[in-house]
């Protein structure tokens, strides 16, 4: 039967899934709910969803006045703050595309990303203005710069044409109604961190953004709700802060944005003072928060925290972290898998009904898995010939994904060019999917350690290493070996004042991994190199330690 032949169409309303409708809903239904953020000087700014809605409508008019048109990219170089949230709504809801720039990249990379996106207007946080000026100093096209502060707070600058955001907003009338947009209209542009090669642009649509945000609220995902006070740690320049700026407006959660202060003490204070119930972020940021809480908070103070759930992704959540959250705070950790290209959340680990009452050791194993696929996406494992199997096939191979919030091609490339013939996007991760559908990531394909024809999982080894109390951070890389092709090398950053011998570490690892996986050497370093999004740059380590086991390399 042909597509429409004989089918009867439903008689339900069909409204476009747009970002404007999200903030309108928040203003109508959760208008008084607070949105809080920290300014660069550490002071607090407090707003509500109604005010965010109102000011984003003013911003839309201001964007007209600046001469920008639908489809134009509008760049931001900013921390997690309320003005950035207003850009999250005012820019896409008015038909433009918000291009978030990552201030942690090198100046050269930011320049490349800005030029590739083609924005002619840049909104910048006051403390990032000097960086923006450096980027723009040798930029080809003229760029209007708006500084996200009041005129009296404008930092010193070499430019005399800077616009103060508060002036811009004050001078603009609120747009009466958002324009009608096709839900497939581009809404935001975010670049991958460029761990390998040049960063690539992922262009989200209103539809993909809204569907992704709706799924965040489901009970087996973040279960975000109007009872939550959410602390948003993933930067707003990284994959739309994992969609939570949109999801929290849909459900009316209070949203707390930490600004530029991401140290353990500042974040602990926010957890306490803003009565945070839910938070999210990469695992590494949680280590410093937990260290701080352990060092400074009494049992009573810990008990007074309202934190219930922590959602982690972007890297494997070590079992040791799951355990620590439970022991120290009685908090549930949820692990998720995703990437810039997938909006990002595709899979989340939460126990199923049949796991009820299982021993803690088994639950710990479960929570160390990357996640089960959410409705709206599909995951599979591809073999070397591109044959894809689903849950339960027990195959190990390339993790592939398709769905409503998965990219089909990078910005500036042919639509569909990132997919294979069956519409699968290759994530670049190596994984296994068990019979229950839990995805277990063993490695990124380029980080896999190939030893004597077998694969060793760097992630499993790292998780085992950080389970040792003396270890702060661990990275395992494959280095060339004359006999085995590659062997694992373990690099450790130790907790301040701690020491661990090679023998003690090997004995510890033996409890967790097969003997033939044990690293051939262990090196203690002061720090590991990280990307702008906090991932260890393994390619750099591989270059640095190329000759470590085989001087002939
Ligand atoms: P980049 O921009 O550096 O490519 P992303 O922020 O898009 O990085 O990160 C995506 C990658 O992060 C995934 O491909 C995967 O390698 C890793 N990752 C994300 N979540 C998990 C997880 N739960 N377990 C292991 N690795 C993960």
PDB file of N, CA and C in Angstrom, residues 101 202 297 468 507:
ATOM      1  N   UNK A 101      29.540  29.835  21.167  1.00  0.00           N
ATOM      2  CA  UNK A 101      30.994  29.637  21.022  1.00  0.00           C
ATOM      3  C   UNK A 101      31.575  29.199  22.361  1.00  0.00           C
ATOM      4  N   UNK A 202      27.012  21.347  14.390  1.00  0.00           N
ATOM      5  CA  UNK A 202      25.773  20.573  14.431  1.00  0.00           C
ATOM      6  C   UNK A 202      24.632  21.589  14.525  1.00  0.00           C
ATOM      7  N   UNK A 297      31.714  19.905  55.145  1.00  0.00           N
ATOM      8  CA  UNK A 297      30.340  19.869  55.666  1.00  0.00           C
ATOM      9  C   UNK A 297      30.190  18.827  56.770  1.00  0.00           C
ATOM     10  N   UNK A 468      40.490   3.488  43.388  1.00  0.00           N
ATOM     11  CA  UNK A 468      41.509   3.502  44.445  1.00  0.00           C
ATOM     12  C   UNK A 468      41.461   4.869  45.143  1.00  0.00           C
ATOM     13  N   UNK A 507      48.015  -4.500  42.165  1.00  0.00           N
ATOM     14  CA  UNK A 507      47.238  -5.432  42.993  1.00  0.00           C
ATOM     15  C   UNK A 507      45.777  -4.985  43.041  1.00  0.00           C
TER      16      UNK A 507
END
